[in-house]
Coordinates of N, CA, C and O in Angstrom, one line a residue:
T66 N 8.2 1.3 11.1 CA 7.9 1.1 9.7 C 6.7 0.1 9.6 O 6.5 -0.7 10.5
V67 N 5.9 0.4 8.6 CA 4.7 -0.5 8.4 C 4.7 -1.0 6.9 O 5.3 -0.4 6.0
L68 N 4.1 -2.2 6.8 CA 3.9 -2.8 5.5 C 2.5 -3.3 5.3 O 2.0 -4.0 6.3
S69 N 1.9 -3.1 4.2 CA 0.6 -3.6 3.9 C 0.6 -4.3 2.6 O 1.2 -3.8 1.6
S70 N 0.1 -5.6 2.6 CA 0.1 -6.4 1.3 C -1.2 -7.1 1.1 O -1.7 -7.7 2.1
N71 N -1.7 -7.0 -0.1 CA -2.8 -7.8 -0.5 C -2.3 -9.1 -1.0 O -1.6 -9.2 -2.1
I72 N -2.5 -10.2 -0.3 CA -2.0 -11.5 -0.7 C -2.6 -12.0 -2.0 O -1.9 -12.7 -2.8
L73 N -3.8 -11.7 -2.3 CA -4.6 -12.2 -3.4 C -5.2 -13.6 -3.0 O -4.4 -14.5 -2.8
K74 N -6.5 -13.6 -2.9 CA -7.1 -14.9 -2.4 C -6.8 -16.1 -3.1 O -6.9 -17.2 -2.6
T75 N -6.5 -16.0 -4.4 CA -6.2 -17.2 -5.2 C -4.7 -17.6 -5.1 O -4.3 -18.7 -5.6
N76 N -3.9 -16.8 -4.4 CA -2.5 -17.1 -4.3 C -2.3 -18.2 -3.2 O -2.7 -18.0 -2.1
T77 N -1.6 -19.3 -3.6 CA -1.4 -20.4 -2.6 C 0.1 -20.5 -2.2 O 0.4 -21.4 -1.4
D78 N 1.0 -19.7 -2.8 CA 2.4 -19.8 -2.4 C 2.9 -18.4 -1.9 O 3.0 -17.5 -2.7
L79 N 3.1 -18.4 -0.7 CA 3.5 -17.1 -0.1 C 5.0 -16.9 0.1 O 5.4 -16.0 0.9
T80 N 5.8 -17.7 -0.6 CA 7.2 -17.7 -0.4 C 7.8 -16.3 -0.7 O 8.6 -15.7 0.0
A81 N 7.4 -15.7 -1.8 CA 7.9 -14.4 -2.2 C 7.5 -13.3 -1.2 O 8.2 -12.5 -0.9
L82 N 6.2 -13.4 -0.8 CA 5.7 -12.5 0.2 C 6.6 -12.5 1.5 O 7.0 -11.5 2.1
L83 N 6.8 -13.7 2.0 CA 7.6 -13.9 3.2 C 9.0 -13.4 3.1 O 9.6 -12.8 4.0
E84 N 9.6 -13.5 1.9 CA 10.9 -12.9 1.6 C 10.9 -11.4 1.6 O 11.8 -10.8 2.2
I85 N 9.8 -10.8 1.1 CA 9.7 -9.3 1.2 C 9.6 -8.9 2.6 O 10.2 -7.9 3.0
I86 N 8.8 -9.6 3.4 CA 8.6 -9.2 4.8 C 9.9 -9.4 5.5 O 10.3 -8.5 6.3
R87 N 10.7 -10.4 5.3 CA 12.0 -10.6 5.9 C 12.9 -9.5 5.5 O 13.6 -8.9 6.4
K88 N 12.9 -9.1 4.3 CA 13.8 -8.1 3.8 C 13.5 -6.7 4.3 O 14.3 -5.9 4.8
E89 N 12.2 -6.4 4.3 CA 11.7 -5.0 4.8 C 11.7 -4.9 6.3 O 11.9 -3.9 6.9
S90 N 11.4 -6.0 7.0 CA 11.4 -6.1 8.4 C 10.5 -5.0 9.1 O 11.1 -4.3 9.9
P91 N 9.3 -4.9 8.7 CA 8.5 -3.8 9.3 C 8.1 -4.0 10.8 O 8.2 -5.1 11.2
D92 N 7.8 -2.9 11.5 CA 7.4 -3.1 12.9 C 5.9 -3.6 12.9 O 5.6 -4.3 13.8
V93 N 5.1 -3.1 12.0 CA 3.7 -3.5 11.9 C 3.4 -4.0 10.5 O 3.8 -3.3 9.5
L94 N 2.7 -5.1 10.4 CA 2.4 -5.7 9.1 C 0.9 -6.0 9.0 O 0.3 -6.5 9.9
T95 N 0.4 -5.7 7.8 CA -1.0 -6.0 7.5 C -1.1 -6.9 6.3 O -0.4 -6.6 5.3
L96 N -1.9 -8.0 6.4 CA -2.1 -8.8 5.2 C -3.6 -8.9 4.9 O -4.4 -9.1 5.8
I97 N -3.9 -8.8 3.6 CA -5.3 -8.7 3.2 C -5.6 -9.9 2.3 O -4.7 -10.4 1.6
E98 N -6.8 -10.3 2.2 CA -7.3 -11.4 1.4 C -6.6 -12.7 2.0 O -6.2 -13.6 1.2
L99 N -6.6 -12.8 3.3 CA -6.0 -13.9 3.9 C -7.0 -15.1 4.0 O -8.1 -14.9 4.7
T100 N -6.8 -16.2 3.4 CA -7.7 -17.3 3.4 C -7.2 -18.4 4.4 O -6.0 -18.4 4.7
P101 N -8.1 -19.3 4.9 CA -7.7 -20.3 5.7 C -6.6 -21.3 5.1 O -5.8 -21.8 5.8
D102 N -6.6 -21.4 3.8 CA -5.7 -22.3 3.1 C -4.2 -21.9 3.2 O -3.4 -22.8 3.2
V103 N -3.9 -20.6 3.4 CA -2.5 -20.2 3.5 C -2.1 -19.8 4.9 O -0.9 -19.5 5.0
T104 N -2.9 -19.9 5.9 CA -2.5 -19.4 7.2 C -1.3 -20.2 7.7 O -0.5 -19.7 8.5
S105 N -1.3 -21.5 7.4 CA -0.2 -22.3 7.9 C 1.2 -21.9 7.4 O 2.2 -22.0 8.1
Q106 N 1.2 -21.2 6.2 CA 2.5 -20.7 5.7 C 3.0 -19.5 6.4 O 4.1 -19.1 6.2
L107 N 2.1 -18.9 7.2 CA 2.5 -17.7 8.0 C 2.8 -17.9 9.4 O 3.1 -17.0 10.2
E108 N 2.9 -19.2 9.8 CA 3.2 -19.5 11.2 C 4.5 -18.9 11.7 O 4.6 -18.4 12.8
S109 N 5.5 -18.9 10.8 CA 6.8 -18.3 11.2 C 6.8 -16.9 11.6 O 7.6 -16.4 12.4
L110 N 5.8 -16.1 11.1 CA 5.7 -14.7 11.4 C 5.4 -14.5 12.9 O 5.8 -13.4 13.4
K111 N 4.8 -15.4 13.5 CA 4.4 -15.3 15.0 C 5.7 -15.2 15.9 O 5.6 -14.7 17.0
I112 N 6.8 -15.7 15.4 CA 8.0 -15.6 16.1 C 8.5 -14.1 16.1 O 8.8 -13.6 17.2
T113 N 8.6 -13.5 15.0 CA 9.0 -12.1 14.8 C 8.0 -11.2 15.3 O 8.3 -10.1 15.8
Y114 N 6.7 -11.5 15.1 CA 5.6 -10.7 15.4 C 4.7 -11.4 16.5 O 3.7 -11.9 16.1
P115 N 5.1 -11.3 17.7 CA 4.4 -12.1 18.7 C 3.0 -11.5 19.1 O 2.2 -12.2 19.7
H116 N 2.7 -10.3 18.6 CA 1.5 -9.7 18.9 C 0.7 -9.6 17.6 O 1.2 -8.9 16.6
H117 N -0.4 -10.2 17.5 CA -1.1 -10.3 16.2 C -2.6 -10.6 16.4 O -3.1 -11.1 17.4
V118 N -3.3 -10.2 15.3 CA -4.8 -10.5 15.2 C -4.9 -11.1 13.8 O -4.5 -10.5 12.8
I119 N -5.4 -12.4 13.7 CA -5.5 -13.1 12.5 C -6.9 -13.5 12.2 O -7.5 -14.2 13.1
V120 N -7.5 -13.1 11.1 CA -8.9 -13.3 10.8 C -9.0 -13.9 9.4 O -9.4 -13.2 8.5
P121 N -8.7 -15.2 9.2 CA -8.8 -15.7 7.9 C -10.2 -15.9 7.5 O -11.1 -16.2 8.3
Q122 N -10.5 -15.7 6.2 CA -11.9 -15.9 5.7 C -11.8 -16.5 4.3 O -10.9 -16.1 3.5
E123 N -12.8 -17.3 3.9 CA -12.9 -17.6 2.5 C -13.4 -16.3 1.8 O -14.0 -15.5 2.3
G124 N -13.0 -16.2 0.5 CA -13.4 -15.0 -0.2 C -12.3 -14.0 0.0 O -11.1 -14.3 0.3
G125 N -12.6 -12.7 -0.2 CA -11.6 -11.7 -0.2 C -11.4 -10.9 1.0 O -10.7 -9.9 1.0
H126 N -12.1 -11.2 2.1 CA -12.1 -10.3 3.3 C -11.3 -10.8 4.5 O -11.4 -10.2 5.6
G127 N -10.6 -11.9 4.4 CA -9.7 -12.3 5.5 C -8.6 -11.2 5.7 O -8.2 -10.6 4.7
I128 N -8.2 -11.0 6.9 CA -7.2 -10.0 7.2 C -6.4 -10.3 8.4 O -6.9 -11.1 9.3
A129 N -5.2 -9.8 8.5 CA -4.4 -10.0 9.7 C -3.5 -8.8 10.0 O -3.2 -8.0 9.0
L130 N -3.2 -8.6 11.2 CA -2.3 -7.5 11.7 C -1.2 -8.2 12.6 O -1.6 -8.9 13.5
Y131 N 0.0 -7.9 12.3 CA 1.1 -8.4 13.1 C 2.0 -7.3 13.6 O 2.2 -6.3 12.8
S132 N 2.4 -7.4 14.8 CA 3.2 -6.3 15.4 C 4.4 -6.8 16.2 O 4.2 -7.8 17.0
R133 N 5.5 -6.2 16.1 CA 6.7 -6.5 17.0 C 6.4 -6.0 18.4 O 7.0 -6.5 19.3
H134 N 5.6 -5.0 18.5 CA 5.4 -4.3 19.7 C 4.1 -4.7 20.4 O 3.1 -5.1 19.7
P135 N 4.0 -4.6 21.7 CA 2.7 -5.0 22.4 C 1.5 -4.2 21.9 O 1.6 -3.1 21.5
L136 N 0.4 -4.9 21.9 CA -0.9 -4.3 21.6 C -1.6 -4.0 22.9 O -2.0 -5.0 23.6
E137 N -1.8 -2.8 23.1 CA -2.6 -2.4 24.3 C -4.0 -2.9 24.2 O -4.6 -3.3 25.2
S138 N -4.5 -2.8 23.0 CA -5.8 -3.4 22.7 C -5.9 -3.7 21.3 O -5.1 -3.2 20.5
A139 N -6.7 -4.7 20.9 CA -6.9 -5.1 19.5 C -8.3 -5.7 19.4 O -8.6 -6.5 20.2
E140 N -9.0 -5.3 18.4 CA -10.3 -5.9 18.2 C -10.6 -6.0 16.7 O -10.1 -5.2 15.9
T141 N -11.3 -7.0 16.4 CA -11.8 -7.2 15.0 C -13.3 -6.7 15.0 O -14.1 -7.2 15.8
I142 N -13.6 -5.8 14.2 CA -14.9 -5.2 14.1 C -15.5 -5.6 12.8 O -14.9 -5.5 11.7
F143 N -16.8 -6.1 12.8 CA -17.4 -6.6 11.6 C -18.5 -5.6 11.1 O -19.3 -5.1 11.9
F144 N -18.4 -5.3 9.8 CA -19.4 -4.5 9.2 C -20.4 -5.4 8.5 O -20.0 -6.3 7.8
S145 N -21.7 -5.2 8.8 CA -22.8 -6.1 8.2 C -22.5 -7.5 8.5 O -22.9 -8.4 7.7
H146 N -21.9 -7.8 9.7 CA -21.7 -9.2 10.2 C -20.8 -10.0 9.3 O -20.7 -11.2 9.5
Q147 N -20.1 -9.4 8.3 CA -19.3 -10.3 7.4 C -18.0 -9.7 7.0 O -17.0 -10.4 6.7
I148 N -17.8 -8.3 6.9 CA -16.6 -7.7 6.5 C -15.8 -7.2 7.7 O -16.2 -6.2 8.3
P149 N -14.7 -7.8 8.0 CA -13.9 -7.4 9.2 C -12.9 -6.3 8.9 O -12.4 -6.1 7.7
F150 N -12.7 -5.5 9.9 CA -11.4 -4.7 9.9 C -10.9 -4.8 11.3 O -11.5 -5.1 12.2
I151 N -9.6 -4.5 11.4 CA -8.9 -4.6 12.7 C -8.5 -3.2 13.2 O -7.9 -2.4 12.4
K152 N -8.8 -2.9 14.4 CA -8.4 -1.7 15.1 C -7.5 -2.1 16.3 O -8.0 -2.8 17.1
A153 N -6.3 -1.6 16.4 CA -5.4 -1.9 17.4 C -4.6 -0.7 18.0 O -4.4 0.3 17.2
S154 N -4.3 -0.8 19.2 CA -3.4 0.2 19.8 C -2.0 -0.4 20.0 O -1.9 -1.3 20.8
V155 N -1.0 0.1 19.3 CA 0.3 -0.4 19.3 C 1.1 0.4 20.3 O 1.1 1.6 20.2
L156 N 1.8 -0.2 21.2 CA 2.6 0.5 22.2 C 4.1 0.4 21.8 O 4.7 -0.7 21.7
K157 N 4.7 1.6 21.6 CA 6.2 1.6 21.3 C 6.8 2.8 22.0 O 6.3 3.9 21.9
D158 N 7.8 2.6 22.8 CA 8.5 3.6 23.6 C 7.5 4.4 24.4 O 7.5 5.7 24.4
R159 N 6.6 3.7 25.1 CA 5.5 4.3 25.9 C 4.6 5.2 25.2 O 3.8 6.0 25.8
Q160 N 4.6 5.1 23.9 CA 3.6 5.9 23.1 C 2.6 5.0 22.4 O 3.0 3.8 22.1
R161 N 1.4 5.4 22.3 CA 0.3 4.6 21.8 C 0.0 5.1 20.4 O -0.2 6.3 20.1
L162 N -0.1 4.1 19.5 CA -0.4 4.4 18.1 C -1.6 3.6 17.7 O -1.6 2.4 17.8
Q163 N -2.6 4.3 17.1 CA -3.8 3.6 16.7 C -3.5 3.1 15.2 O -3.2 3.9 14.4
V164 N -3.7 1.8 15.0 CA -3.4 1.2 13.7 C -4.7 0.5 13.3 O -5.3 -0.3 14.0
V165 N -5.1 0.8 12.0 CA -6.3 0.2 11.5 C -5.9 -0.5 10.2 O -5.2 0.0 9.3
A166 N -6.4 -1.8 10.0 CA -6.2 -2.5 8.8 C -7.5 -2.9 8.2 O -8.4 -3.4 8.9
L167 N -7.7 -2.6 6.9 CA -9.0 -2.9 6.3 C -8.9 -3.3 4.9 O -7.9 -3.1 4.2
H168 N -10.0 -3.9 4.4 CA -10.2 -4.2 3.0 C -11.6 -3.8 2.6 O -12.5 -4.5 3.0
A169 N -11.8 -2.7 1.9 CA -13.1 -2.3 1.5 C -13.7 -3.1 0.4 O -13.0 -3.6 -0.4
P170 N -15.0 -3.2 0.4 CA -15.7 -3.9 -0.7 C -15.3 -3.3 -2.1 O -15.0 -2.1 -2.2
I171 N -15.4 -4.2 -3.1 CA -15.1 -3.8 -4.5 C -16.3 -3.1 -5.1 O -17.4 -3.8 -5.2
P172 N -16.2 -1.9 -5.5 CA -17.4 -1.1 -6.0 C -17.8 -1.4 -7.5 O -17.9 -0.4 -8.3
I173 N -17.9 -2.6 -7.9 CA -18.1 -2.9 -9.3 C -19.6 -2.9 -9.7 O -19.9 -2.9 -10.9
L174 N -20.5 -2.9 -8.7 CA -21.9 -2.7 -9.0 C -22.5 -1.6 -8.1 O -21.9 -1.3 -7.1
P175 N -23.6 -1.0 -8.5 CA -24.1 0.1 -7.7 C -24.3 -0.3 -6.2 O -24.0 0.5 -5.3
K176 N -24.8 -1.5 -6.0 CA -25.1 -1.9 -4.6 C -23.7 -2.1 -3.8 O -23.6 -1.7 -2.7
L177 N -22.7 -2.6 -4.5 CA -21.4 -2.7 -3.9 C -20.7 -1.4 -3.7 O -20.0 -1.2 -2.7
Y178 N -21.0 -0.4 -4.6 CA -20.5 0.9 -4.4 C -21.0 1.5 -3.1 O -20.3 2.1 -2.3
E179 N -22.3 1.4 -2.9 CA -23.0 1.9 -1.7 C -22.4 1.1 -0.5 O -22.2 1.8 0.6
Q180 N -22.2 -0.2 -0.6 CA -21.7 -0.9 0.5 C -20.3 -0.4 0.9 O -19.9 -0.3 2.0
R181 N -19.4 -0.2 -0.1 CA -18.1 0.3 0.1 C -18.1 1.6 0.9 O -17.4 1.9 1.8
T182 N -19.0 2.5 0.4 CA -19.1 3.9 1.0 C -19.6 3.7 2.4 O -19.0 4.4 3.3
A183 N -20.6 2.9 2.7 CA -21.1 2.7 4.0 C -20.0 2.0 4.9 O -19.9 2.4 6.1
F184 N -19.2 1.1 4.4 CA -18.2 0.5 5.1 C -17.2 1.5 5.6 O -16.8 1.5 6.8
L185 N -16.7 2.4 4.7 CA -15.7 3.4 5.1 C -16.2 4.4 6.1 O -15.5 4.8 7.0
K186 N -17.5 4.7 6.0 CA -18.1 5.6 7.0 C -18.2 4.9 8.3 O -18.0 5.5 9.4
F187 N -18.5 3.6 8.3 CA -18.5 2.8 9.5 C -17.2 2.8 10.2 O -17.0 2.9 11.4
V188 N -16.1 2.5 9.4 CA -14.8 2.5 9.9 C -14.5 3.8 10.6 O -14.0 3.9 11.8
T189 N -14.8 4.9 10.0 CA -14.5 6.2 10.5 C -15.2 6.4 11.9 O -14.7 6.9 12.8
S190 N -16.5 5.9 11.9 CA -17.2 6.0 13.2 C -16.7 5.2 14.3 O -16.9 5.5 15.5
Q191 N -15.8 4.2 14.0 CA -15.3 3.4 15.1 C -13.9 3.8 15.5 O -13.3 3.3 16.5
L192 N -13.3 4.8 14.9 CA -12.0 5.2 15.3 C -11.9 6.1 16.5 O -12.9 7.0 16.7
E193 N -10.9 6.0 17.2 CA -10.7 6.9 18.4 C -10.0 8.2 17.9 O -9.0 8.1 17.2
Q194 N -10.6 9.3 18.3 CA -10.0 10.6 17.9 C -9.0 11.0 19.0 O -9.2 10.9 20.2
G195 N -7.8 11.4 18.5 CA -6.8 11.8 19.5 C -5.4 11.2 19.2 O -4.5 11.9 19.0
P196 N -5.3 9.8 19.3 CA -4.0 9.3 19.2 C -3.5 9.3 17.8 O -4.2 9.4 16.8
P197 N -2.1 9.4 17.6 CA -1.6 9.2 16.3 C -2.1 8.0 15.6 O -2.3 6.9 16.2
T198 N -2.5 8.1 14.3 CA -3.2 7.0 13.7 C -2.6 6.7 12.3 O -2.2 7.5 11.6
I199 N -2.6 5.4 12.0 CA -2.2 4.8 10.7 C -3.4 4.0 10.2 O -3.8 3.1 11.0
I200 N -3.9 4.2 9.1 CA -5.0 3.4 8.5 C -4.4 2.9 7.2 O -4.1 3.6 6.3
M201 N -4.4 1.5 7.0 CA -3.8 1.0 5.8 C -4.5 -0.2 5.3 O -5.2 -0.9 6.1
G202 N -4.4 -0.4 4.0 CA -5.0 -1.6 3.4 C -5.4 -1.3 2.0 O -5.0 -0.4 1.3
D203 N -6.4 -2.1 1.5 CA -6.9 -2.0 0.2 C -8.3 -1.3 0.3 O -9.3 -1.9 0.8
F204 N -8.3 -0.1 -0.1 CA -9.5 0.8 0.1 C -10.4 0.7 -1.1 O -11.6 1.2 -1.0
N205 N -10.0 0.2 -2.2 CA -10.8 0.1 -3.5 C -11.3 1.5 -3.8 O -12.4 1.6 -4.3
F206 N -10.5 2.5 -3.6 CA -10.8 3.8 -4.2 C -9.5 4.5 -4.7 O -8.4 4.2 -4.2
T207 N -9.6 5.3 -5.6 CA -8.5 6.0 -6.2 C -8.4 7.4 -5.6 O -9.4 8.0 -5.1
P208 N -7.2 8.1 -5.7 CA -7.0 9.4 -5.1 C -7.8 10.5 -5.7 O -7.9 11.6 -5.2
W209 N -8.5 10.2 -6.8 CA -9.3 11.3 -7.5 C -10.8 11.0 -7.3 O -11.6 11.7 -7.9
S210 N -11.2 10.1 -6.5 CA -12.6 9.8 -6.3 C -13.1 10.6 -5.1 O -12.4 11.0 -4.2
A211 N -14.4 10.9 -5.2 CA -15.1 11.7 -4.1 C -15.0 11.0 -2.8 O -14.9 11.6 -1.7
V212 N -15.1 9.6 -2.8 CA -15.1 8.8 -1.6 C -13.7 9.0 -0.9 O -13.6 9.0 0.3
Y213 N -12.7 9.0 -1.7 CA -11.3 9.2 -1.2 C -11.3 10.5 -0.4 O -10.8 10.6 0.7
F214 N -11.7 11.6 -1.0 CA -11.6 12.9 -0.4 C -12.5 13.0 0.9 O -12.1 13.6 1.9
D215 N -13.6 12.3 0.8 CA -14.5 12.3 2.0 C -13.8 11.5 3.2 O -13.8 12.0 4.3
F216 N -13.1 10.4 2.8 CA -12.4 9.6 3.9 C -11.3 10.4 4.5 O -11.1 10.4 5.7
V217 N -10.5 11.1 3.6 CA -9.3 11.9 4.1 C -9.8 13.0 5.0 O -9.3 13.2 6.1
R218 N -10.8 13.7 4.6 CA -11.4 14.8 5.3 C -12.0 14.4 6.7 O -11.7 14.9 7.7
S219 N -12.8 13.3 6.6 CA -13.4 12.8 7.8 C -12.5 12.3 8.9 O -12.7 12.5 10.1
N220 N -11.4 11.7 8.5 CA -10.4 11.2 9.4 C -9.2 12.1 9.7 O -8.3 11.7 10.4
R221 N -9.1 13.2 9.0 CA -8.0 14.2 9.1 C -6.7 13.5 8.9 O -5.8 13.5 9.8
V222 N -6.5 12.8 7.8 CA -5.3 12.0 7.5 C -4.8 12.5 6.1 O -5.5 13.1 5.4
S223 N -3.5 12.1 5.9 CA -2.9 12.3 4.6 C -2.3 11.0 4.1 O -2.1 10.1 4.9
N224 N -2.1 11.0 2.8 CA -1.7 9.7 2.2 C -0.1 9.7 2.2 O 0.5 10.6 1.7
A225 N 0.4 8.6 2.7 CA 1.9 8.4 2.7 C 2.5 8.4 1.3 O 3.6 8.8 1.1
R226 N 1.7 8.0 0.3 CA 2.2 8.0 -1.1 C 2.4 9.3 -1.7 O 3.1 9.5 -2.7
S227 N 2.0 10.4 -1.0 CA 2.2 11.7 -1.6 C 3.6 12.2 -1.6 O 4.0 13.2 -2.2
L228 N 4.5 11.4 -0.9 CA 5.9 11.7 -1.0 C 6.5 11.4 -2.4 O 7.5 12.0 -2.7
R229 N 5.9 10.5 -3.1 CA 6.4 10.1 -4.4 C 5.6 10.7 -5.5 O 4.4 10.9 -5.4
K230 N 6.2 11.0 -6.7 CA 5.5 11.5 -7.8 C 5.0 10.3 -8.7 O 5.5 9.2 -8.6
G231 N 4.0 10.6 -9.5 CA 3.5 9.6 -10.4 C 2.3 8.9 -9.8 O 1.9 9.1 -8.6
M232 N 1.8 8.0 -10.6 CA 0.5 7.3 -10.2 C 0.7 6.3 -9.0 O -0.2 6.1 -8.2
Q233 N 1.8 5.6 -9.0 CA 2.1 4.5 -8.0 C 0.9 3.5 -8.0 O 0.4 3.3 -6.9
N234 N 0.6 3.0 -9.1 CA -0.5 2.0 -9.2 C -0.2 0.8 -8.4 O 0.9 0.3 -8.3
S235 N -1.3 0.2 -7.8 CA -1.1 -1.0 -7.0 C -2.0 -2.1 -7.4 O -1.9 -3.2 -6.8
W236 N -2.8 -1.9 -8.4 CA -3.7 -3.0 -8.9 C -3.9 -2.8 -10.3 O -4.0 -1.7 -10.8
G237 N -3.9 -3.9 -11.1 CA -4.2 -3.8 -12.5 C -4.8 -5.0 -13.1 O -4.7 -6.2 -12.6
L238 N -5.5 -4.8 -14.2 CA -6.2 -5.9 -14.9 C -6.4 -5.5 -16.4 O -6.8 -4.3 -16.6
F239 N -6.1 -6.4 -17.3 CA -6.3 -6.1 -18.7 C -5.6 -4.8 -19.2 O -6.1 -4.1 -20.0
G240 N -4.4 -4.6 -18.7 CA -3.6 -3.5 -19.1 C -3.9 -2.2 -18.4 O -3.3 -1.2 -18.7
I241 N -4.9 -2.2 -17.6 CA -5.3 -1.0 -16.8 C -4.8 -1.1 -15.4 O -5.1 -2.1 -14.8
S242 N -4.1 -0.1 -14.9 CA -3.7 -0.2 -13.5 C -4.0 1.1 -12.8 O -4.0 2.2 -13.3
I243 N -4.4 1.0 -11.5 CA -4.8 2.2 -10.7 C -4.3 2.0 -9.2 O -4.0 0.9 -8.8
P244 N -4.2 3.2 -8.5 CA -3.7 3.1 -7.1 C -4.9 3.0 -6.2 O -5.7 4.0 -6.0
I245 N -5.1 1.8 -5.6 CA -6.3 1.6 -4.7 C -5.8 1.1 -3.3 O -6.7 1.0 -2.4
D246 N -4.6 0.9 -3.1 CA -4.0 0.5 -1.8 C -3.3 1.7 -1.2 O -2.5 2.3 -1.9
H247 N -3.6 2.0 0.0 CA -3.1 3.2 0.6 C -2.6 3.0 2.1 O -3.1 2.1 2.7
I248 N -1.8 3.9 2.5 CA -1.4 4.0 3.9 C -1.7 5.5 4.3 O -1.0 6.4 3.7
F249 N -2.6 5.7 5.2 CA -3.0 7.1 5.6 C -2.4 7.3 7.0 O -2.4 6.4 7.8
V250 N -2.0 8.5 7.3 CA -1.4 8.8 8.6 C -2.0 10.2 9.1 O -2.3 11.1 8.3
S251 N -2.2 10.3 10.4 CA -2.6 11.5 11.0 C -1.5 12.5 11.0 O -0.3 12.2 10.8
S252 N -1.8 13.8 11.3 CA -0.8 14.9 11.3 C 0.3 14.7 12.2 O 1.4 15.3 12.0
E253 N 0.2 13.9 13.3 CA 1.2 13.8 14.3 C 2.4 12.9 13.7 O 3.5 12.8 14.3
I254 N 2.1 12.2 12.6 CA 3.1 11.3 12.1 C 3.9 11.9 10.9 O 3.2 12.4 10.0
F255 N 5.2 11.9 11.0 CA 6.0 12.4 9.9 C 6.5 11.2 9.1 O 7.1 10.3 9.6
V256 N 6.1 11.2 7.8 CA 6.5 10.1 6.9 C 7.9 10.3 6.3 O 8.0 11.3 5.5
K257 N 8.8 9.5 6.5 CA 10.2 9.7 6.0 C 10.3 9.1 4.6 O 11.0 9.6 3.7
D258 N 9.6 8.0 4.3 CA 9.7 7.4 3.0 C 8.4 6.5 2.7 O 7.8 6.1 3.7
H259 N 8.2 6.2 1.5 CA 7.1 5.4 1.1 C 7.5 4.7 -0.2 O 8.1 5.3 -1.1
D260 N 7.1 3.4 -0.3 CA 7.5 2.6 -1.5 C 6.4 1.6 -1.8 O 5.7 1.2 -0.9
L261 N 6.3 1.2 -3.1 CA 5.4 0.2 -3.4 C 6.1 -1.1 -3.7 O 7.2 -1.1 -4.1

């Protein structure tokens, strides 16, 4: 099981998040918008998840990946020297699973739209073709955008949320909500359930 959560960079109390993690007890966990201010609240996760990559940053691009299972390899890759994503090989029952955790730039201006598109293409270029793959995080795109279709096609993945009907919105502001957080899986992976 995997869990991906956007902490929200202005959030300073992770008590509710830690309770969700304890209740869901995922094998692999991704946290997005991880700032240096809250990393001390996450120290207890290292006991349950001894294999981890933690990259706190000011602003919205801090990220972490925690795993119960050994990491054959794990690296933090930076786009334009500032936006990180994590690529790891998780070993479970002698099988290797490529897991990617990311937070794409917010496309609120034309320049940022181009940056988000370039970032997602860069992520695709860094992935290993072949092993079963999970790509999860805050993509800042909706399932009806051209960038979404290009990412799915380029990586040959499907969206785990397709198991459920409805919008399954994950972000909202001023009464408008949209689905921008996703978990994508390659064809070798059978998704039994998905929840927000």
